[in-house]
mmCIF file of N, CA and C in Angstrom:
data_model
loop_
_atom_site.group_PDB
_atom_site.id
_atom_site.type_symbol
_atom_site.label_atom_id
_atom_site.label_comp_id
_atom_site.label_asym_id
_atom_site.label_seq_id
_atom_site.Cartn_x
_atom_site.Cartn_y
_atom_site.Cartn_z
ATOM 1 N N UNK A 7 12.958 -4.943 1.210
ATOM 2 C CA UNK A 7 12.734 -6.280 0.724
ATOM 3 C C UNK A 7 13.230 -6.411 -0.719
ATOM 4 N N UNK A 8 12.906 -5.439 -1.558
ATOM 5 C CA UNK A 8 13.333 -5.524 -2.964
ATOM 6 C C UNK A 8 14.856 -5.595 -3.082
ATOM 7 N N UNK A 9 15.572 -4.876 -2.209
ATOM 8 C CA UNK A 9 17.034 -4.921 -2.270
ATOM 9 C C UNK A 9 17.567 -6.286 -1.853
ATOM 10 N N UNK A 10 16.840 -6.961 -0.986
ATOM 11 C CA UNK A 10 17.243 -8.282 -0.533
ATOM 12 C C UNK A 10 17.066 -9.337 -1.628
ATOM 13 N N UNK A 11 16.025 -9.180 -2.437
ATOM 14 C CA UNK A 11 15.790 -10.136 -3.520
ATOM 15 C C UNK A 11 16.956 -10.109 -4.505
ATOM 16 N N UNK A 12 17.447 -11.249 -4.834
ATOM 17 C CA UNK A 12 18.611 -11.443 -5.704
ATOM 18 C C UNK A 12 19.911 -11.029 -5.026
ATOM 19 N N UNK A 13 19.838 -10.751 -3.713
ATOM 20 C CA UNK A 13 21.052 -10.472 -2.964
ATOM 21 C C UNK A 13 21.861 -11.750 -2.789
ATOM 22 N N UNK A 14 23.091 -11.591 -2.438
ATOM 23 C CA UNK A 14 23.995 -12.738 -2.297
ATOM 24 C C UNK A 14 23.729 -13.507 -1.013
ATOM 25 N N UNK A 15 23.929 -14.807 -1.083
ATOM 26 C CA UNK A 15 23.961 -15.662 0.099
ATOM 27 C C UNK A 15 25.402 -16.110 0.242
ATOM 28 N N UNK A 16 25.997 -15.753 1.387
ATOM 29 C CA UNK A 16 27.385 -16.115 1.656
ATOM 30 C C UNK A 16 27.434 -17.149 2.766
ATOM 31 N N UNK A 17 28.420 -18.042 2.680
ATOM 32 C CA UNK A 17 28.611 -19.062 3.698
ATOM 33 C C UNK A 17 29.315 -18.500 4.916
ATOM 34 N N UNK A 18 29.577 -19.350 5.907
ATOM 35 C CA UNK A 18 30.186 -18.891 7.158
ATOM 36 C C UNK A 18 31.591 -18.305 6.986
ATOM 37 N N UNK A 19 32.245 -18.596 5.877
ATOM 38 C CA UNK A 19 33.585 -18.053 5.615
ATOM 39 C C UNK A 19 33.536 -17.038 4.477
ATOM 40 N N UNK A 20 32.356 -16.408 4.324
ATOM 41 C CA UNK A 20 32.108 -15.378 3.304
ATOM 42 C C UNK A 20 32.260 -15.880 1.870
ATOM 43 N N UNK A 21 32.124 -17.189 1.666
ATOM 44 C CA UNK A 21 32.182 -17.721 0.313
ATOM 45 C C UNK A 21 30.797 -17.620 -0.334
ATOM 46 N N UNK A 22 30.773 -17.339 -1.626
ATOM 47 C CA UNK A 22 29.518 -17.216 -2.370
ATOM 48 C C UNK A 22 28.831 -18.579 -2.466
ATOM 49 N N UNK A 23 27.565 -18.624 -2.079
ATOM 50 C CA UNK A 23 26.790 -19.858 -2.179
ATOM 51 C C UNK A 23 25.654 -19.745 -3.184
ATOM 52 N N UNK A 24 25.078 -18.547 -3.308
ATOM 53 C CA UNK A 24 23.939 -18.386 -4.200
ATOM 54 C C UNK A 24 23.281 -17.037 -3.996
ATOM 55 N N UNK A 25 21.957 -16.997 -4.201
ATOM 56 C CA UNK A 25 21.234 -15.736 -4.115
ATOM 57 C C UNK A 25 19.856 -15.945 -3.492
ATOM 58 N N UNK A 26 19.297 -14.890 -2.948
ATOM 59 C CA UNK A 26 17.975 -14.902 -2.330
ATOM 60 C C UNK A 26 16.929 -14.665 -3.406
ATOM 61 N N UNK A 27 15.854 -15.457 -3.402
ATOM 62 C CA UNK A 27 14.778 -15.130 -4.326
ATOM 63 C C UNK A 27 13.423 -14.968 -3.659
ATOM 64 N N UNK A 28 13.320 -15.210 -2.372
ATOM 65 C CA UNK A 28 12.084 -14.901 -1.661
ATOM 66 C C UNK A 28 12.324 -15.009 -0.169
ATOM 67 N N UNK A 29 11.403 -14.460 0.602
ATOM 68 C CA UNK A 29 11.441 -14.515 2.056
ATOM 69 C C UNK A 29 10.135 -15.145 2.517
ATOM 70 N N UNK A 30 10.228 -16.127 3.404
ATOM 71 C CA UNK A 30 9.042 -16.806 3.934
ATOM 72 C C UNK A 30 8.735 -16.252 5.315
ATOM 73 N N UNK A 31 7.477 -15.843 5.508
ATOM 74 C CA UNK A 31 7.063 -15.319 6.807
ATOM 75 C C UNK A 31 5.911 -16.150 7.354
ATOM 76 N N UNK A 32 5.815 -16.143 8.666
ATOM 77 C CA UNK A 32 4.695 -16.792 9.339
ATOM 78 C C UNK A 32 3.751 -15.689 9.784
ATOM 79 N N UNK A 33 2.570 -15.650 9.169
ATOM 80 C CA UNK A 33 1.600 -14.617 9.532
ATOM 81 C C UNK A 33 0.955 -14.976 10.857
ATOM 82 N N UNK A 34 0.746 -13.924 11.662
ATOM 83 C CA UNK A 34 0.163 -14.095 12.986
ATOM 84 C C UNK A 34 -0.922 -13.041 13.138
ATOM 85 N N UNK A 35 -2.105 -13.450 13.434
ATOM 86 C CA UNK A 35 -3.240 -12.539 13.511
ATOM 87 C C UNK A 35 -2.971 -11.384 14.472
ATOM 88 N N UNK A 36 -3.076 -10.154 13.963
ATOM 89 C CA UNK A 36 -2.912 -8.969 14.793
ATOM 90 C C UNK A 36 -1.480 -8.639 15.171
ATOM 91 N N UNK A 37 -0.505 -9.393 14.637
ATOM 92 C CA UNK A 37 0.899 -9.156 14.960
ATOM 93 C C UNK A 37 1.703 -9.089 13.675
ATOM 94 N N UNK A 38 2.943 -8.649 13.791
ATOM 95 C CA UNK A 38 3.814 -8.613 12.620
ATOM 96 C C UNK A 38 4.194 -10.035 12.198
ATOM 97 N N UNK A 39 4.188 -10.321 10.894
ATOM 98 C CA UNK A 39 4.628 -11.639 10.429
ATOM 99 C C UNK A 39 6.117 -11.846 10.713
ATOM 100 N N UNK A 40 6.452 -12.970 11.294
ATOM 101 C CA UNK A 40 7.852 -13.295 11.595
ATOM 102 C C UNK A 40 8.519 -13.934 10.386
ATOM 103 N N UNK A 41 9.769 -13.552 10.143
ATOM 104 C CA UNK A 41 10.532 -14.165 9.061
ATOM 105 C C UNK A 41 10.932 -15.566 9.508
ATOM 106 N N UNK A 42 10.461 -16.564 8.763
ATOM 107 C CA UNK A 42 10.773 -17.958 9.076
ATOM 108 C C UNK A 42 12.041 -18.409 8.373
ATOM 109 N N UNK A 43 12.336 -17.775 7.236
ATOM 110 C CA UNK A 43 13.520 -18.158 6.488
ATOM 111 C C UNK A 43 13.519 -17.553 5.101
ATOM 112 N N UNK A 44 14.483 -17.995 4.319
ATOM 113 C CA UNK A 44 14.684 -17.497 2.964
ATOM 114 C C UNK A 44 14.589 -18.630 1.970
ATOM 115 N N UNK A 45 14.143 -18.328 0.786
ATOM 116 C CA UNK A 45 14.267 -19.254 -0.326
ATOM 117 C C UNK A 45 15.451 -18.766 -1.130
ATOM 118 N N UNK A 46 16.350 -19.667 -1.417
ATOM 119 C CA UNK A 46 17.584 -19.271 -2.094
ATOM 120 C C UNK A 46 17.915 -20.245 -3.212
ATOM 121 N N UNK A 47 18.602 -19.724 -4.197
ATOM 122 C CA UNK A 47 19.166 -20.556 -5.248
ATOM 123 C C UNK A 47 20.596 -20.864 -4.863
ATOM 124 N N UNK A 48 20.855 -22.120 -4.538
ATOM 125 C CA UNK A 48 22.198 -22.569 -4.176
ATOM 126 C C UNK A 48 22.589 -23.583 -5.249
ATOM 127 N N UNK A 49 23.562 -23.229 -6.059
ATOM 128 C CA UNK A 49 23.879 -24.082 -7.203
ATOM 129 C C UNK A 49 22.670 -24.119 -8.125
ATOM 130 N N UNK A 50 22.214 -25.305 -8.459
ATOM 131 C CA UNK A 50 21.034 -25.439 -9.325
ATOM 132 C C UNK A 50 19.784 -25.766 -8.525
ATOM 133 N N UNK A 51 19.898 -25.726 -7.197
ATOM 134 C CA UNK A 51 18.767 -26.091 -6.341
ATOM 135 C C UNK A 51 18.104 -24.868 -5.727
ATOM 136 N N UNK A 52 16.808 -24.984 -5.526
ATOM 137 C CA UNK A 52 16.061 -24.000 -4.761
ATOM 138 C C UNK A 52 15.904 -24.584 -3.366
ATOM 139 N N UNK A 53 16.423 -23.889 -2.367
ATOM 140 C CA UNK A 53 16.431 -24.432 -1.015
ATOM 141 C C UNK A 53 15.831 -23.442 -0.027
ATOM 142 N N UNK A 54 15.405 -23.968 1.111
ATOM 143 C CA UNK A 54 14.891 -23.173 2.200
ATOM 144 C C UNK A 54 15.970 -23.036 3.257
ATOM 145 N N UNK A 55 16.264 -21.810 3.657
ATOM 146 C CA UNK A 55 17.248 -21.542 4.696
ATOM 147 C C UNK A 55 16.511 -20.949 5.897
ATOM 148 N N UNK A 56 16.389 -21.686 6.995
ATOM 149 C CA UNK A 56 15.693 -21.155 8.167
ATOM 150 C C UNK A 56 16.407 -19.925 8.726
ATOM 151 N N UNK A 57 15.652 -19.026 9.311
ATOM 152 C CA UNK A 57 16.223 -17.802 9.897
ATOM 153 C C UNK A 57 17.322 -18.103 10.898
ATOM 154 N N UNK A 58 17.216 -19.224 11.585
ATOM 155 C CA UNK A 58 18.185 -19.568 12.630
ATOM 156 C C UNK A 58 19.604 -19.737 12.089
ATOM 157 N N UNK A 59 19.776 -20.021 10.808
ATOM 158 C CA UNK A 59 21.125 -20.207 10.261
ATOM 159 C C UNK A 59 21.710 -18.917 9.690
ATOM 160 N N UNK A 60 20.939 -17.825 9.717
ATOM 161 C CA UNK A 60 21.420 -16.551 9.173
ATOM 162 C C UNK A 60 22.144 -15.772 10.269
ATOM 163 N N UNK A 61 23.417 -15.474 10.032
ATOM 164 C CA UNK A 61 24.222 -14.714 10.997
ATOM 165 C C UNK A 61 23.994 -13.215 10.828
ATOM 166 N N UNK A 62 24.068 -12.729 9.588
ATOM 167 C CA UNK A 62 23.866 -11.295 9.348
ATOM 168 C C UNK A 62 22.899 -11.079 8.191
ATOM 169 N N UNK A 63 22.086 -10.062 8.366
ATOM 170 C CA UNK A 63 21.132 -9.637 7.338
ATOM 171 C C UNK A 63 21.549 -8.243 6.879
ATOM 172 N N UNK A 64 21.874 -8.105 5.647
ATOM 173 C CA UNK A 64 22.130 -6.805 5.049
ATOM 174 C C UNK A 64 21.224 -6.705 3.827
ATOM 175 N N UNK A 65 20.902 -5.509 3.392
ATOM 176 C CA UNK A 65 19.958 -5.380 2.295
ATOM 177 C C UNK A 65 20.329 -6.154 1.027
ATOM 178 N N UNK A 66 21.609 -6.329 0.769
ATOM 179 C CA UNK A 66 21.997 -7.012 -0.463
ATOM 180 C C UNK A 66 22.838 -8.255 -0.239
ATOM 181 N N UNK A 67 23.052 -8.647 1.031
ATOM 182 C CA UNK A 67 23.874 -9.813 1.344
ATOM 183 C C UNK A 67 23.385 -10.461 2.634
ATOM 184 N N UNK A 68 23.263 -11.764 2.584
ATOM 185 C CA UNK A 68 22.924 -12.574 3.751
ATOM 186 C C UNK A 68 24.125 -13.469 4.019
ATOM 187 N N UNK A 69 24.576 -13.511 5.275
ATOM 188 C CA UNK A 69 25.683 -14.397 5.631
ATOM 189 C C UNK A 69 25.163 -15.455 6.595
ATOM 190 N N UNK A 70 25.496 -16.699 6.311
ATOM 191 C CA UNK A 70 25.023 -17.816 7.126
ATOM 192 C C UNK A 70 26.014 -18.147 8.232
ATOM 193 N N UNK A 71 25.489 -18.666 9.339
ATOM 194 C CA UNK A 71 26.295 -19.112 10.479
ATOM 195 C C UNK A 71 26.986 -20.434 10.193
ATOM 196 N N UNK A 72 26.286 -21.290 9.494
ATOM 197 C CA UNK A 72 26.775 -22.644 9.221
ATOM 198 C C UNK A 72 26.508 -22.981 7.762
ATOM 199 N N UNK A 73 27.157 -24.009 7.296
ATOM 200 C CA UNK A 73 26.879 -24.483 5.936
ATOM 201 C C UNK A 73 25.418 -24.935 5.888
ATOM 202 N N UNK A 74 24.698 -24.552 4.851
ATOM 203 C CA UNK A 74 23.265 -24.869 4.811
ATOM 204 C C UNK A 74 23.001 -26.331 4.502
ATOM 205 N N UNK A 75 21.921 -26.831 5.078
ATOM 206 C CA UNK A 75 21.411 -28.140 4.672
ATOM 207 C C UNK A 75 20.551 -27.866 3.454
ATOM 208 N N UNK A 76 20.817 -28.551 2.397
ATOM 209 C CA UNK A 76 20.131 -28.267 1.139
ATOM 210 C C UNK A 76 18.786 -28.968 1.079
ATOM 211 N N UNK A 77 17.848 -28.446 1.861
ATOM 212 C CA UNK A 77 16.521 -29.035 1.871
ATOM 213 C C UNK A 77 15.576 -28.145 1.073
ATOM 214 N N UNK A 78 14.767 -28.752 0.219
ATOM 215 C CA UNK A 78 13.864 -27.955 -0.612
ATOM 216 C C UNK A 78 12.754 -27.324 0.218
ATOM 217 N N UNK A 79 12.239 -26.229 -0.299
ATOM 218 C CA UNK A 79 11.099 -25.585 0.343
ATOM 219 C C UNK A 79 9.849 -26.314 -0.109
ATOM 220 N N UNK A 80 9.026 -26.667 0.838
ATOM 221 C CA UNK A 80 7.733 -27.268 0.530
ATOM 222 C C UNK A 80 6.685 -26.265 0.955
ATOM 223 N N UNK A 81 5.694 -26.099 0.107
ATOM 224 C CA UNK A 81 4.623 -25.164 0.472
ATOM 225 C C UNK A 81 4.023 -25.590 1.800
ATOM 226 N N UNK A 82 3.999 -24.668 2.718
ATOM 227 C CA UNK A 82 3.405 -24.895 4.025
ATOM 228 C C UNK A 82 2.274 -23.901 4.195
ATOM 229 N N UNK A 83 1.154 -24.362 4.706
ATOM 230 C CA UNK A 83 0.003 -23.489 4.897
ATOM 231 C C UNK A 83 0.314 -22.330 5.834
ATOM 232 N N UNK A 84 1.236 -22.527 6.748
ATOM 233 C CA UNK A 84 1.511 -21.495 7.742
ATOM 234 C C UNK A 84 2.563 -20.481 7.302
ATOM 235 N N UNK A 85 3.159 -20.655 6.120
ATOM 236 C CA UNK A 85 4.161 -19.707 5.640
ATOM 237 C C UNK A 85 3.665 -18.994 4.385
ATOM 238 N N UNK A 86 4.021 -17.718 4.279
ATOM 239 C CA UNK A 86 3.669 -16.903 3.125
ATOM 240 C C UNK A 86 4.956 -16.419 2.481
ATOM 241 N N UNK A 87 5.044 -16.513 1.173
ATOM 242 C CA UNK A 87 6.206 -16.021 0.442
ATOM 243 C C UNK A 87 5.966 -14.554 0.092
ATOM 244 N N UNK A 88 6.807 -13.687 0.619
ATOM 245 C CA UNK A 88 6.574 -12.249 0.510
ATOM 246 C C UNK A 88 6.611 -11.778 -0.944
ATOM 247 N N UNK A 89 7.666 -12.085 -1.673
ATOM 248 C CA UNK A 89 7.777 -11.599 -3.050
ATOM 249 C C UNK A 89 6.725 -12.243 -3.950
ATOM 250 N N UNK A 90 6.516 -13.537 -3.805
ATOM 251 C CA UNK A 90 5.591 -14.256 -4.680
ATOM 252 C C UNK A 90 4.126 -14.014 -4.357
ATOM 253 N N UNK A 91 3.810 -13.872 -3.066
ATOM 254 C CA UNK A 91 2.408 -13.836 -2.667
ATOM 255 C C UNK A 91 1.907 -12.482 -2.170
ATOM 256 N N UNK A 92 2.803 -11.561 -1.818
ATOM 257 C CA UNK A 92 2.358 -10.278 -1.265
ATOM 258 C C UNK A 92 2.761 -9.062 -2.095
ATOM 259 N N UNK A 93 3.941 -9.100 -2.697
ATOM 260 C CA UNK A 93 4.446 -7.963 -3.455
ATOM 261 C C UNK A 93 3.527 -7.679 -4.640
ATOM 262 N N UNK A 94 3.089 -6.434 -4.771
ATOM 263 C CA UNK A 94 2.207 -6.052 -5.865
ATOM 264 C C UNK A 94 0.731 -6.236 -5.571
ATOM 265 N N UNK A 95 0.417 -6.837 -4.442
ATOM 266 C CA UNK A 95 -0.983 -7.056 -4.099
ATOM 267 C C UNK A 95 -1.588 -5.812 -3.450
ATOM 268 N N UNK A 96 -2.903 -5.781 -3.452
ATOM 269 C CA UNK A 96 -3.634 -4.640 -2.924
ATOM 270 C C UNK A 96 -3.962 -4.875 -1.451
ATOM 271 N N UNK A 97 -3.726 -3.843 -0.660
ATOM 272 C CA UNK A 97 -4.050 -3.837 0.756
ATOM 273 C C UNK A 97 -4.952 -2.644 1.023
ATOM 274 N N UNK A 98 -5.762 -2.743 2.048
ATOM 275 C CA UNK A 98 -6.558 -1.608 2.485
ATOM 276 C C UNK A 98 -5.887 -0.989 3.692
ATOM 277 N N UNK A 99 -5.574 0.299 3.578
ATOM 278 C CA UNK A 99 -5.021 1.055 4.699
ATOM 279 C C UNK A 99 -6.206 1.390 5.598
ATOM 280 N N UNK A 100 -6.287 0.743 6.739
ATOM 281 C CA UNK A 100 -7.456 0.908 7.610
ATOM 282 C C UNK A 100 -7.501 2.281 8.277
ATOM 283 N N UNK A 101 -6.383 2.996 8.287
ATOM 284 C CA UNK A 101 -6.394 4.334 8.886
ATOM 285 C C UNK A 101 -7.036 5.359 7.960
ATOM 286 N N UNK A 102 -6.996 5.103 6.645
ATOM 287 C CA UNK A 102 -7.579 6.046 5.683
ATOM 288 C C UNK A 102 -8.684 5.412 4.838
ATOM 289 N N UNK A 103 -8.896 4.108 5.013
ATOM 290 C CA UNK A 103 -9.889 3.347 4.228
ATOM 291 C C UNK A 103 -9.640 3.435 2.724
ATOM 292 N N UNK A 104 -8.364 3.453 2.346
ATOM 293 C CA UNK A 104 -8.031 3.482 0.925
ATOM 294 C C UNK A 104 -7.276 2.212 0.543
ATOM 295 N N UNK A 105 -7.461 1.808 -0.711
ATOM 296 C CA UNK A 105 -6.736 0.659 -1.237
ATOM 297 C C UNK A 105 -5.394 1.124 -1.784
ATOM 298 N N UNK A 106 -4.358 0.355 -1.483
ATOM 299 C CA UNK A 106 -3.004 0.685 -1.910
ATOM 300 C C UNK A 106 -2.330 -0.575 -2.436
ATOM 301 N N UNK A 107 -1.375 -0.390 -3.313
ATOM 302 C CA UNK A 107 -0.621 -1.512 -3.857
ATOM 303 C C UNK A 107 0.742 -1.587 -3.170
ATOM 304 N N UNK A 108 1.103 -2.775 -2.731
ATOM 305 C CA UNK A 108 2.384 -2.979 -2.043
ATOM 306 C C UNK A 108 3.507 -3.050 -3.070
ATOM 307 N N UNK A 109 4.383 -2.044 -3.063
ATOM 308 C CA UNK A 109 5.514 -2.048 -3.986
ATOM 309 C C UNK A 109 6.794 -2.547 -3.317
ATOM 310 N N UNK A 110 6.775 -2.598 -1.993
ATOM 311 C CA UNK A 110 7.923 -3.104 -1.247
ATOM 312 C C UNK A 110 7.489 -3.341 0.191
ATOM 313 N N UNK A 111 8.340 -4.010 0.955
ATOM 314 C CA UNK A 111 8.088 -4.261 2.369
ATOM 315 C C UNK A 111 9.370 -3.968 3.128
ATOM 316 N N UNK A 112 9.224 -3.539 4.371
ATOM 317 C CA UNK A 112 10.381 -3.315 5.221
ATOM 318 C C UNK A 112 10.405 -4.391 6.297
ATOM 319 N N UNK A 113 11.575 -4.945 6.495
ATOM 320 C CA UNK A 113 11.800 -5.933 7.543
ATOM 321 C C UNK A 113 12.595 -5.256 8.645
ATOM 322 N N UNK A 114 12.221 -5.517 9.884
ATOM 323 C CA UNK A 114 12.937 -4.945 11.019
ATOM 324 C C UNK A 114 13.280 -6.033 12.023
ATOM 325 N N UNK A 115 14.387 -5.819 12.706
ATOM 326 C CA UNK A 115 14.809 -6.736 13.770
ATOM 327 C C UNK A 115 14.049 -6.357 15.032
ATOM 328 N N UNK A 116 13.301 -7.290 15.550
ATOM 329 C CA UNK A 116 12.569 -7.111 16.799
ATOM 330 C C UNK A 116 13.200 -8.029 17.842
ATOM 331 N N UNK A 117 12.879 -7.880 19.117
ATOM 332 C CA UNK A 117 13.508 -8.720 20.143
ATOM 333 C C UNK A 117 13.347 -10.227 19.899
ATOM 334 N N UNK A 118 12.306 -10.619 19.209
ATOM 335 C CA UNK A 118 12.035 -12.043 18.997
ATOM 336 C C UNK A 118 12.376 -12.513 17.590
ATOM 337 N N UNK A 119 13.062 -11.683 16.800
ATOM 338 C CA UNK A 119 13.472 -12.081 15.451
ATOM 339 C C UNK A 119 13.109 -11.024 14.423
ATOM 340 N N UNK A 120 13.394 -11.319 13.161
ATOM 341 C CA UNK A 120 13.071 -10.406 12.074
ATOM 342 C C UNK A 120 11.594 -10.521 11.752
ATOM 343 N N UNK A 121 10.991 -9.380 11.419
ATOM 344 C CA UNK A 121 9.561 -9.363 11.117
ATOM 345 C C UNK A 121 9.280 -8.384 9.991
ATOM 346 N N UNK A 122 8.212 -8.669 9.268
ATOM 347 C CA UNK A 122 7.716 -7.759 8.241
ATOM 348 C C UNK A 122 6.847 -6.736 8.973
ATOM 349 N N UNK A 123 7.270 -5.482 8.990
ATOM 350 C CA UNK A 123 6.578 -4.483 9.804
ATOM 351 C C UNK A 123 5.881 -3.393 9.003
ATOM 352 N N UNK A 124 6.342 -3.161 7.784
ATOM 353 C CA UNK A 124 5.881 -1.985 7.046
ATOM 354 C C UNK A 124 5.637 -2.316 5.586
ATOM 355 N N UNK A 125 4.559 -1.747 5.051
ATOM 356 C CA UNK A 125 4.250 -1.857 3.627
ATOM 357 C C UNK A 125 4.622 -0.533 2.979
ATOM 358 N N UNK A 126 5.389 -0.596 1.912
ATOM 359 C CA UNK A 126 5.766 0.592 1.152
ATOM 360 C C UNK A 126 4.867 0.633 -0.080
ATOM 361 N N UNK A 127 4.177 1.732 -0.290
ATOM 362 C CA UNK A 127 3.293 1.875 -1.447
ATOM 363 C C UNK A 127 3.820 2.928 -2.415
ATOM 364 N N UNK A 128 5.058 3.358 -2.202
ATOM 365 C CA UNK A 128 5.672 4.342 -3.085
ATOM 366 C C UNK A 128 6.031 3.721 -4.420
ATOM 367 N N UNK A 129 6.564 4.524 -5.317
ATOM 368 C CA UNK A 129 6.904 3.998 -6.639
ATOM 369 C C UNK A 129 8.056 3.000 -6.586
ATOM 370 N N UNK A 130 8.002 2.022 -7.480
ATOM 371 C CA UNK A 130 9.125 1.100 -7.648
ATOM 372 C C UNK A 130 10.231 1.863 -8.361
ATOM 373 N N UNK A 131 11.464 1.342 -8.396
ATOM 374 C CA UNK A 131 12.533 2.054 -9.119
ATOM 375 C C UNK A 131 12.158 2.343 -10.574
ATOM 376 N N UNK A 132 11.448 1.434 -11.225
ATOM 377 C CA UNK A 132 11.052 1.649 -12.625
ATOM 378 C C UNK A 132 10.011 2.759 -12.758
ATOM 379 N N UNK A 133 9.237 3.003 -11.715
ATOM 380 C CA UNK A 133 8.187 4.010 -11.756
ATOM 381 C C UNK A 133 8.650 5.378 -11.269
ATOM 382 N N UNK A 134 9.828 5.483 -10.720
ATOM 383 C CA UNK A 134 10.272 6.728 -10.087
ATOM 384 C C UNK A 134 10.222 7.920 -11.031
ATOM 385 N N UNK A 135 10.508 7.733 -12.301
ATOM 386 C CA UNK A 135 10.496 8.869 -13.213
ATOM 387 C C UNK A 135 9.073 9.290 -13.573
ATOM 388 N N UNK A 136 8.111 8.391 -13.411
ATOM 389 C CA UNK A 136 6.725 8.690 -13.778
ATOM 390 C C UNK A 136 5.888 9.174 -12.611
ATOM 391 N N UNK A 137 6.285 8.875 -11.392
ATOM 392 C CA UNK A 137 5.495 9.244 -10.215
ATOM 393 C C UNK A 137 6.338 10.037 -9.242
ATOM 394 N N UNK A 138 5.670 10.654 -8.357
ATOM 395 C CA UNK A 138 6.350 11.402 -7.294
ATOM 396 C C UNK A 138 7.226 10.451 -6.490
ATOM 397 N N UNK A 139 8.429 10.885 -6.094
ATOM 398 C CA UNK A 139 9.306 10.006 -5.321
ATOM 399 C C UNK A 139 8.866 9.824 -3.869
ATOM 400 N N UNK A 140 7.752 10.429 -3.480
ATOM 401 C CA UNK A 140 7.281 10.320 -2.109
ATOM 402 C C UNK A 140 6.841 8.897 -1.813
ATOM 403 N N UNK A 141 7.395 8.313 -0.785
ATOM 404 C CA UNK A 141 6.979 6.978 -0.359
ATOM 405 C C UNK A 141 5.831 7.099 0.625
ATOM 406 N N UNK A 142 4.966 6.140 0.597
ATOM 407 C CA UNK A 142 3.856 6.071 1.546
ATOM 408 C C UNK A 142 4.056 4.796 2.327
ATOM 409 N N UNK A 143 4.419 4.899 3.575
ATOM 410 C CA UNK A 143 4.676 3.738 4.415
ATOM 411 C C UNK A 143 3.470 3.484 5.305
ATOM 412 N N UNK A 144 3.067 2.234 5.379
ATOM 413 C CA UNK A 144 1.913 1.841 6.176
ATOM 414 C C UNK A 144 2.347 0.741 7.136
ATOM 415 N N UNK A 145 2.034 0.897 8.392
ATOM 416 C CA UNK A 145 2.315 -0.142 9.373
ATOM 417 C C UNK A 145 1.514 -1.392 9.011
ATOM 418 N N UNK A 146 2.165 -2.548 9.075
ATOM 419 C CA UNK A 146 1.515 -3.812 8.727
ATOM 420 C C UNK A 146 0.209 -3.994 9.500
ATOM 421 N N UNK A 147 0.210 -3.600 10.755
ATOM 422 C CA UNK A 147 -0.965 -3.794 11.607
ATOM 423 C C UNK A 147 -2.119 -2.876 11.210
ATOM 424 N N UNK A 148 -1.855 -1.870 10.365
ATOM 425 C CA UNK A 148 -2.906 -0.951 9.905
ATOM 426 C C UNK A 148 -3.382 -1.303 8.501
ATOM 427 N N UNK A 149 -3.092 -2.519 8.062
ATOM 428 C CA UNK A 149 -3.454 -2.906 6.697
ATOM 429 C C UNK A 149 -4.196 -4.241 6.716
ATOM 430 N N UNK A 150 -5.085 -4.371 5.752
ATOM 431 C CA UNK A 150 -5.775 -5.639 5.521
ATOM 432 C C UNK A 150 -5.567 -6.013 4.073
ATOM 433 N N UNK A 151 -5.225 -7.275 3.833
ATOM 434 C CA UNK A 151 -5.013 -7.706 2.460
ATOM 435 C C UNK A 151 -6.349 -7.855 1.768
ATOM 436 N N UNK A 152 -6.436 -7.276 0.565
ATOM 437 C CA UNK A 152 -7.624 -7.432 -0.248
ATOM 438 C C UNK A 152 -7.553 -8.767 -0.975
ATOM 439 N N UNK A 153 -8.653 -9.151 -1.608
ATOM 440 C CA UNK A 153 -8.701 -10.460 -2.262
ATOM 441 C C UNK A 153 -7.852 -10.555 -3.518
ATOM 442 N N UNK A 154 -7.761 -9.520 -4.298
ATOM 443 C CA UNK A 154 -7.054 -9.621 -5.571
ATOM 444 C C UNK A 154 -5.853 -8.732 -5.644
ATOM 445 N N UNK A 155 -4.973 -9.002 -6.651
ATOM 446 C CA UNK A 155 -3.789 -8.146 -6.829
ATOM 447 C C UNK A 155 -4.175 -6.786 -7.357
#
């Protein structure tokens, strides 16, 4: 997820359109949150790009199938912004009953679309020199979000 943030958004002919600044997911009780779309900076606008218009997902580049409709993102109760609302927050690993801080998330392609499947609690790139490089990956379904960051 961190590599995707600030990654390029390319149009259908590989032309530069802007950059990714967040991913919107639809949380589903007991299931992996589905990626609903991206928030991107296109020109001077912040726009929402639904997952359906994304042709390819790469860690640092998103390519669109069609020219985007420049519609703004409106806060929706059913969508969660991963970088803004989940990154850095505390989760309880229910398999070990320990609290952990989410330093990154992994997105995977599932038969029904892209989903947030894994919480990474390892060090961020800035922390790598201060902490062990060992990553601790937790399945999303084995975690509960705590109330505070």
